[in-house]
Structures are given as structure tokens and as C-alpha cells.
Amino acid sequence: MRVESRHMYSFALFAALLIASVGGQEEPDGLEFVEKIFEDDPELDQLISGKPLKGVVTRGDSVVLAFSVAEREELGFPDVTLALEVDNPGGDADIYCLPWVFSEQTSLFPSPFTAVWSSEHSQGRDTVFLSRNQTAFDMSKTRNQTEDGPVLVADFICTVYGHSATPSDFRVTLDVDYESRALVEKEQDAMRGIYEACCPTNTTCEGWETASSDVLGSAKKGETVFDFCHMRDSFCNEKGRLIRLDMQRFGLECDFPASQIKKLKKLEKLLLNRNYISGDIDEIARALQVLPNLDQLSMKQNRLTGSLSTEDDLGDIGICGLVEGSLEHMNVDFNDIEGPIPPCMFGKDSNLHDVFLDMNPLNSPIPDVFSEDSVLEIFSVAQSNITGEFPQSLHLVPNLIQIDLKYNSIEGSLPEDIGQSPHLTTMTIQGNDMTGEIPLSLLNAPNLLVLSVRNNSFTKLPSKWSAEDAKKSKLQELNLAFNELEGTIPKAMVMPPNLTVITIRGNGFYGELPDYKNMFPSAYIVDFSMNEFTGEIPESWGDIGLFKGTARQLYRTPGVIDLSDNELSGPVPEFLLNGPVPFEISNRGFDVSGNMLDCLQDNTFSLLHISGLEDCDNGAPAPAPESDSEAPQPEPEEAPAPQPEAGASIDTAGQGPSAAPTEVVEDSNVLPSTETNAVDPQERTSRDLSPESLAGLLQEGDVSRVEGNKSTKSSGVSGAAIVFIVIALVVVLAAIIAAVFMVKKRRKVNAAGGGGGGGANEMELGAAGNGSAMQGVKFEAFHDDVDGARNVRMEGIGNT
């Protein structure tokens, strides 16, 4: 409960101020001016006492810290620093903060989706800096009336938020500093140099100007700020040296400003995502080697070129010196960097924890040099023209959290022990040329949430995959679509208690549909289409999560049960006719088209939730084609994933290859916020979690239904339909006449009164148009909604 009257706070505050005002007395510690907002808050008691707060959070869990800091006479308000460390393997947590007034008015707690201030890291040390010179800090101020008079304070609420399935052991410290802080002049000169080089015109660097307007004390509108101590998301130490430089989306347009960046000697984190920076990756890597503490480099979605394996006269490779030095987190997604990938990036001397090379024309195999001494946790090289066989040594890496190799040309089989990492949460390898058996270690991985092997050539599920093991699984999304799997459905496939999305379409599964108690208790999307299932639809399918109200809706998309294009027969099951219809499938969400179900003799049933029975005419099924040969249907294929062209920017909004980089919607991998994402979601932020299985479902939307001799569509038009068409035409004609009359009347009114109604009318039409558009993209829209959170883990390195 929030403390509305803070009498104890007033006494402590004035006592501290009195001590500070007495000559010769020691200056009070800034923590003496921190007060709890919640009465019962032992975690904040720990921080206020000057001791670090230690705790554990898992994915989606949070520890809330709500506090106030007081204004001091002559000194004003302080800067507040929250430092976070996560050190255990597989752990991932961040701090998110909001002004208390935001949370109080909106009932929102700080999260990857709502935070004003946030950290961005996977492991190691990171900070959240609440600068007194930022507008959001100013909005946090409030005046509290106490027994001793009014007290001006700034109220904040923060959370330590878990992103990993592995519990994260965290350590938080709180520092309150009333001394002024400013970037040293030499480093301000470096920032001016970057501005002069990267902001050549008035139309560039709009992001820099926007960030400057957020800093209080900018004397006039349009003044550019070079003191990055108080720029949001950047951070400098008490001596005025930059520790984290965050210039994401600043609009920088230049060659990489190496000469200026090298002046920031204490720099640990460099975040330059989504700009227009060009340069050779090898030259950039060599320039950054002079920064001994640099542990994070994030230059996603720029215009970087060159090869990762360029050697100098001595045979040294620039990127090797960086990853074998201090660099731990590297994100250069969506550039034009070429391969081959040098073995040093994954060898025994590499310090890389996270590496993101997505959407680069690498044209390279993955070096098979991984070892059990590797510290690698996230390995993401999606859509980068990766060739060769899957690296068999990858299973040796002990603390893998995420593997994302989707949409490449990788061949071979998966190592039997690929799932042995106890921290593995996401494995997405769809769109490759892999064969063989899906390993049991992967299906039984203790913390696996997402597994997508769609569009490969896997032929077998493990025979020892047991239902008892499946009941212990944390798996949420399973996508096996478009492989060469055959046989009956193992009981283990339908028993994972958290399984929300499953799609096995486009395989050769046969036999009767699974019929077990307590199957799919959390299922929201079940796609068994385009297989060879026979027999009737069991009544037990009416007990799955979607019908029982226990389904977990992870995304803003309708529920789906798709049994289309099989060989099912018999009556429509009772639960579809007489049972309650879940709202999530009320619009044709249960698809039985392309089967041979009996037509209903009673037309009084409402069938709006069932797709595939519309082909019945007067209670009799329409005739099937005489032979399959008359209308052969192609096997469904997924369109190849787009690859970036060399020398061209990624076209993300129909702007053409020369367009400036814009926000790119990516496939989600780790669920940020069931997350459970990812999500990272970031994506992470912040990393966080693109949903592969569901993304697969969307891509499948364009696949033609295989009808053949299963088709029961009628080519005739009934008399009732003709009557309906005539009535509809009459109604449309009447509406047109009425509209013409209203237009004439409005014109008369406008002529008499000077007009003015047009704008409102256009707005109404625009609103209607938007609503219609939304109906047409109900499946597509969800993918954009979850992008920011989809991969809190993946997106977290330098992404906002």
C-alpha cells in the first residue's frame, strides 16, 4: 500500500538537512534522503542501508523497488544510479524504471514495454541512470505535505525483471549523488566531432535533436547537447567519463567516426543501432581494440561492409583481436558484411557471450571449433547464406540459451546431445536442408520453450520420447511443419502441459487423431492439416485447452484448430454442434475443409465457427472430381526467405534497396512475456523472445489447399442464394440513392454556412477504412505487436 502521509520521512529528512547545515559536520550520505513509497518493502530497506540487494528472478518475475529522493537546499535533486549484476550462467535480468506518477495513473509497472529508463545486457554489470536533468525526472517531482511543512520529492518505481528460464542471481546497488556531474571537456569535444562528421545537413540527426530536447537546461529549443552524462540511456561515471554511449536511431550518416570514439578511453558499451553508418568491419574492429574495457558493440542495421576474415600484413584478423580481448556482446545484424566466419569467433580464446550476425551475405560455413570451455550463450546467424553441415561440436557449449540458424542452407543432422545445455530455451533452425532424426535431448531439454524445425527434411521422431517425460516439459511452441515425418502421433506430442502452439502440417502422419484425456491442456493453436489422418474427430478434442478455457493466448491472434486436408470422415462431433463455442474460434476457427465429413441434415446449427462445411448443399455432399489426374495439385512449398543483396540496404517498407534503414520486423524467437518473451522481448527489448511456430502459421496462410479427390465443393448456386443476391442488390441501390441525397443536402448546407463538414466526414471515412483493414490482417497484425518483446533476450544487445 502506498504511504500517503510520510511523517517519519519528514523527520528523517529534516534531521539530515540539519546535520548537513552544521559547520564541521560530515556531509550526509545521499541514501539518507531516500524514502520508501511502500510501507512494507524489505528490499528497499536493504538498499537504503547501503548494502547490495541480492535475489533471484526467473522469466516474467520481478522485484519491485518504489522510492523517493528529496530535494536539498542549494543542491537541488540528486542523480540516481541503480547498478545491476547477473553472474550465473544462463541468467538474464534487467532493471526498468518509470516515474511513479505514470505507474499510479495507468496502473502499469515498469517492464520491457513500458519503461522510461532501462538497462540492456545479458550478464555482467549494467546501470540505469536517472538523471536530474531529464524531463522524465522532472515529471516525477511532487510536493508532500507533512507535519513539518511541505517537502519536494521525486518518486520512482523500478523492477528487477527476469528474462531467462534459468533463475537469474542478481545483485543491485543504489547510489544517490547530489554533486553535479558533467562530461569532461575532451570527451565533449569528441561528441562535437561526431556531430560535425555525421550530421552534415539540417535534415540529418533528428534523433540527436530529439534526445537533446529531453535534457533540462538546454537553453533554447533546437540546442544540441554534447554532454552525454545526462542523455537518456547513456551513462558517465562520477569523474565525467563516458561508460555507455547510446546513440541508437540518432540519424548518424557518415563513415564510422573511429578517431572520435577512440577518445572515450573508459567506454564499455557502444550502441549505434539503426543509423546510416558505413565502414569496413575489419577496420572498425581494429580501431576499437584501443578501448580496453569495451564489452558491448551493437551496430545493428547500418551500412557496414567488408569481410570478417580480412588479414593484415602479419596475418592478423581485426575481429579476432576484439573477441579475444574484452568484447562479450556483439550485434551487427542487418548489414552487408561478408564471410567467411573466422574460427577465432568461436574458438577457445573467444570471450563472446552473445553474437548476432543475422541478415548479412556471409556465404560461409560455421567453423566447427566449439569447445566445452566456450562462454557462448546466444548464437544467432539467421538468413545469412550459411552453407555446409551443422557444426557437430556446438553441443559441447555448456551454457547455450538460444540457437537461431533459420533460413540458411545448412545440411546434415543434429548432434544427439544438442539439447544437453540446461539453459537452452530456443532452437529455431527452420528453412534449411537438414535430415535425420530430431534428437531426444532436444525434445526433453528441461527449459526449452520454442522448437522450430519447419521446412527441413527430418524423417523421424525419437522412439524413446515418452509421455511421462513430456508432462515435465516447459515447451510452449513446437513447429514440425513441412518435413518428411511419418507414422502415428506419439502420445508424448500431445501431453506437454504448457504447449500453446503446435503445427505438424505438411508431413505424412497417418492413422486416427490422438484420443487421450488431458491432452493439449494449454493449446491455443493446433495445426494438424495436410497429413493423412483417417477416422472420426474424437469427442476428446472438445476437452483441449481452447474449449476448456485453459489455453494460454500468447499473441493477439485468433485461436485455430486446423484439421483440413486429411482423410477424416464420419459425423461432425457433438462438441462442435452443441457445446459452447470459444470466442477465439468463433470466426471459422475450426477448419475441417478438404475432408469427407458427413453433411448436417439439420440446418439450424450455427456453423460460424466451423470452416469446411459450407460445401454441403441441402444436406448432401457435393460430388467429388472423377479422378485426381484432372486437377493435379502441387505439393505445398514455402517461399524462400529473402536474402539481402550485396551493396544494398534492407528494404523494410517498400522503399527500394537504396532507402534508409528503418525499423525491421523480425521473426521472434524467445517469448518475452508469457513471456512466460520472449519476450525478448528484444528486445529485447529487451531481448528478448519472434514466435517461430506462429510465424510459420502465418507463412502457411498462402499455401494452397490440397483438394484432389477430397474436394466437396458444389459448382451450383441454390435458389436461396439467388434470392439473397437480389435482396442485397436492392439494399445497395437504396444506399446509393440515400448517399446521393445526403451529399446534395450537405452541399446546400455548406454553401449556406461556409462549409466545414468535409474534414469530419473524411475522418469518419478514414476510421471506417482502418477498421476494414484491421479485419483483413487479423493474423498479420499480431507479428508486429510482439516484435518489440518477441525476443527480449535476442534484441537486448543494444536494441530499443
PDB file of N, CA, C and O in Angstrom, residues 23 87 113 140 184 236-237 252 256 267 271 331 337 358 365 405 436 444 509 515 530 608 659 663 705 750 757 769 782:
ATOM      1  N   GLY A  23      28.227  23.518  10.650  1.00  0.00           N
ATOM      2  CA  GLY A  23      29.616  23.585  10.224  1.00  0.00           C
ATOM      3  C   GLY A  23      30.454  22.517  10.863  1.00  0.00           C
ATOM      4  O   GLY A  23      30.307  22.201  12.043  1.00  0.00           O
ATOM      5  N   ASP A  87      25.447 -12.817 -12.733  1.00  0.00           N
ATOM      6  CA  ASP A  87      26.692 -13.530 -12.984  1.00  0.00           C
ATOM      7  C   ASP A  87      26.528 -15.019 -13.264  1.00  0.00           C
ATOM      8  O   ASP A  87      27.446 -15.643 -13.782  1.00  0.00           O
ATOM      9  N   PHE A 113       8.203  -3.169 -21.974  1.00  0.00           N
ATOM     10  CA  PHE A 113       7.299  -2.475 -22.888  1.00  0.00           C
ATOM     11  C   PHE A 113       6.911  -1.086 -22.401  1.00  0.00           C
ATOM     12  O   PHE A 113       6.390  -0.288 -23.167  1.00  0.00           O
ATOM     13  N   SER A 140       8.631  13.472 -12.363  1.00  0.00           N
ATOM     14  CA  SER A 140       8.496  12.613 -11.186  1.00  0.00           C
ATOM     15  C   SER A 140       8.340  13.412  -9.900  1.00  0.00           C
ATOM     16  O   SER A 140       8.089  12.843  -8.840  1.00  0.00           O
ATOM     17  N   VAL A 184      33.599  15.344 -19.261  1.00  0.00           N
ATOM     18  CA  VAL A 184      34.851  16.108 -19.357  1.00  0.00           C
ATOM     19  C   VAL A 184      34.945  16.756 -20.730  1.00  0.00           C
ATOM     20  O   VAL A 184      34.414  16.254 -21.725  1.00  0.00           O
ATOM     21  N   CYS A 236      27.755   8.233 -17.663  1.00  0.00           N
ATOM     22  CA  CYS A 236      29.158   8.516 -17.364  1.00  0.00           C
ATOM     23  C   CYS A 236      29.391   8.356 -15.866  1.00  0.00           C
ATOM     24  O   CYS A 236      28.457   8.440 -15.067  1.00  0.00           O
ATOM     25  N   ASN A 237      30.637   8.121 -15.501  1.00  0.00           N
ATOM     26  CA  ASN A 237      30.940   7.934 -14.084  1.00  0.00           C
ATOM     27  C   ASN A 237      31.034   9.283 -13.375  1.00  0.00           C
ATOM     28  O   ASN A 237      30.877  10.350 -13.990  1.00  0.00           O
ATOM     29  N   LEU A 252      22.631   9.243 -37.535  1.00  0.00           N
ATOM     30  CA  LEU A 252      24.020   9.490 -37.922  1.00  0.00           C
ATOM     31  C   LEU A 252      24.248   8.988 -39.341  1.00  0.00           C
ATOM     32  O   LEU A 252      23.912   7.850 -39.672  1.00  0.00           O
ATOM     33  N   PHE A 256      32.243   5.374 -40.076  1.00  0.00           N
ATOM     34  CA  PHE A 256      32.400   5.145 -38.646  1.00  0.00           C
ATOM     35  C   PHE A 256      33.405   6.152 -38.064  1.00  0.00           C
ATOM     36  O   PHE A 256      34.556   6.221 -38.528  1.00  0.00           O
ATOM     37  N   LEU A 267      35.171   3.777 -22.190  1.00  0.00           N
ATOM     38  CA  LEU A 267      33.926   3.271 -22.759  1.00  0.00           C
ATOM     39  C   LEU A 267      33.831   1.749 -22.625  1.00  0.00           C
ATOM     40  O   LEU A 267      34.771   1.027 -22.942  1.00  0.00           O
ATOM     41  N   LEU A 271      26.528   1.596 -28.415  1.00  0.00           N
ATOM     42  CA  LEU A 271      25.274   1.200 -29.044  1.00  0.00           C
ATOM     43  C   LEU A 271      24.930   2.207 -30.132  1.00  0.00           C
ATOM     44  O   LEU A 271      24.580   3.359 -29.848  1.00  0.00           O
ATOM     45  N   ASN A 331      26.551  -7.375 -31.849  1.00  0.00           N
ATOM     46  CA  ASN A 331      25.362  -7.418 -32.695  1.00  0.00           C
ATOM     47  C   ASN A 331      25.605  -6.553 -33.923  1.00  0.00           C
ATOM     48  O   ASN A 331      25.678  -5.327 -33.827  1.00  0.00           O
ATOM     49  N   ILE A 337      27.865  -7.350 -44.410  1.00  0.00           N
ATOM     50  CA  ILE A 337      29.151  -7.937 -44.042  1.00  0.00           C
ATOM     51  C   ILE A 337      29.278  -9.315 -44.686  1.00  0.00           C
ATOM     52  O   ILE A 337      28.333 -10.109 -44.684  1.00  0.00           O
ATOM     53  N   ASP A 358      22.763 -11.924 -38.088  1.00  0.00           N
ATOM     54  CA  ASP A 358      21.616 -12.144 -38.970  1.00  0.00           C
ATOM     55  C   ASP A 358      21.610 -11.183 -40.157  1.00  0.00           C
ATOM     56  O   ASP A 358      22.035 -10.028 -40.057  1.00  0.00           O
ATOM     57  N   PRO A 365      30.373 -21.418 -44.256  1.00  0.00           N
ATOM     58  CA  PRO A 365      30.003 -22.437 -43.272  1.00  0.00           C
ATOM     59  C   PRO A 365      30.300 -21.914 -41.871  1.00  0.00           C
ATOM     60  O   PRO A 365      30.997 -20.910 -41.694  1.00  0.00           O
ATOM     61  N   LEU A 405      19.389 -20.336 -36.373  1.00  0.00           N
ATOM     62  CA  LEU A 405      20.073 -20.515 -37.654  1.00  0.00           C
ATOM     63  C   LEU A 405      19.071 -20.634 -38.799  1.00  0.00           C
ATOM     64  O   LEU A 405      19.342 -21.255 -39.820  1.00  0.00           O
ATOM     65  N   GLY A 436      17.462 -36.569 -41.040  1.00  0.00           N
ATOM     66  CA  GLY A 436      17.690 -37.469 -39.925  1.00  0.00           C
ATOM     67  C   GLY A 436      16.633 -37.349 -38.846  1.00  0.00           C
ATOM     68  O   GLY A 436      15.506 -36.905 -39.076  1.00  0.00           O
ATOM     69  N   ASN A 444      13.482 -33.198 -24.848  1.00  0.00           N
ATOM     70  CA  ASN A 444      13.438 -33.316 -23.389  1.00  0.00           C
ATOM     71  C   ASN A 444      14.269 -32.250 -22.678  1.00  0.00           C
ATOM     72  O   ASN A 444      14.471 -32.323 -21.469  1.00  0.00           O
ATOM     73  N   PHE A 509       2.012 -37.907 -41.479  1.00  0.00           N
ATOM     74  CA  PHE A 509       1.404 -38.594 -40.336  1.00  0.00           C
ATOM     75  C   PHE A 509       0.084 -39.227 -40.766  1.00  0.00           C
ATOM     76  O   PHE A 509      -0.673 -38.632 -41.553  1.00  0.00           O
ATOM     77  N   ASP A 515      -6.361 -39.509 -29.199  1.00  0.00           N
ATOM     78  CA  ASP A 515      -7.581 -39.519 -28.390  1.00  0.00           C
ATOM     79  C   ASP A 515      -7.197 -39.885 -26.963  1.00  0.00           C
ATOM     80  O   ASP A 515      -7.248 -41.051 -26.575  1.00  0.00           O
ATOM     81  N   MET A 530      -3.003 -31.134 -43.694  1.00  0.00           N
ATOM     82  CA  MET A 530      -2.166 -31.626 -44.795  1.00  0.00           C
ATOM     83  C   MET A 530      -1.331 -32.829 -44.386  1.00  0.00           C
ATOM     84  O   MET A 530      -0.133 -32.893 -44.625  1.00  0.00           O
ATOM     85  N   LEU A 608     -20.789 -20.840 -37.737  1.00  0.00           N
ATOM     86  CA  LEU A 608     -19.847 -19.763 -37.989  1.00  0.00           C
ATOM     87  C   LEU A 608     -18.450 -20.086 -37.490  1.00  0.00           C
ATOM     88  O   LEU A 608     -17.472 -19.483 -37.928  1.00  0.00           O
ATOM     89  N   ALA A 659      16.846   2.763 -49.896  1.00  0.00           N
ATOM     90  CA  ALA A 659      16.183   3.503 -48.841  1.00  0.00           C
ATOM     91  C   ALA A 659      16.986   3.437 -47.557  1.00  0.00           C
ATOM     92  O   ALA A 659      17.734   2.520 -47.318  1.00  0.00           O
ATOM     93  N   GLU A 663      12.980   0.599 -39.108  1.00  0.00           N
ATOM     94  CA  GLU A 663      12.693  -0.466 -38.157  1.00  0.00           C
ATOM     95  C   GLU A 663      12.334  -1.721 -38.909  1.00  0.00           C
ATOM     96  O   GLU A 663      11.480  -1.710 -39.780  1.00  0.00           O
ATOM     97  N   ARG A 705      -4.697 -25.076 -50.594  1.00  0.00           N
ATOM     98  CA  ARG A 705      -5.257 -26.301 -50.028  1.00  0.00           C
ATOM     99  C   ARG A 705      -5.127 -27.427 -51.038  1.00  0.00           C
ATOM    100  O   ARG A 705      -5.415 -27.265 -52.224  1.00  0.00           O
ATOM    101  N   ASN A 750     -23.381  23.477 -46.699  1.00  0.00           N
ATOM    102  CA  ASN A 750     -22.046  24.063 -46.767  1.00  0.00           C
ATOM    103  C   ASN A 750     -22.073  25.398 -47.498  1.00  0.00           C
ATOM    104  O   ASN A 750     -21.375  26.345 -47.143  1.00  0.00           O
ATOM    105  N   GLY A 757     -17.826  20.856 -43.064  1.00  0.00           N
ATOM    106  CA  GLY A 757     -18.132  19.486 -42.671  1.00  0.00           C
ATOM    107  C   GLY A 757     -17.257  18.451 -43.298  1.00  0.00           C
ATOM    108  O   GLY A 757     -17.289  17.304 -42.914  1.00  0.00           O
ATOM    109  N   GLY A 769     -12.242   2.969 -42.806  1.00  0.00           N
ATOM    110  CA  GLY A 769     -11.266   2.258 -43.612  1.00  0.00           C
ATOM    111  C   GLY A 769     -10.279   1.509 -42.774  1.00  0.00           C
ATOM    112  O   GLY A 769      -9.902   0.383 -43.073  1.00  0.00           O
ATOM    113  N   PHE A 782      -0.596  -9.400 -35.413  1.00  0.00           N
ATOM    114  CA  PHE A 782      -0.005  -9.828 -34.148  1.00  0.00           C
ATOM    115  C   PHE A 782       1.508  -9.865 -34.241  1.00  0.00           C
ATOM    116  O   PHE A 782       2.192  -9.622 -33.273  1.00  0.00           O
TER     117      PHE A 782
END
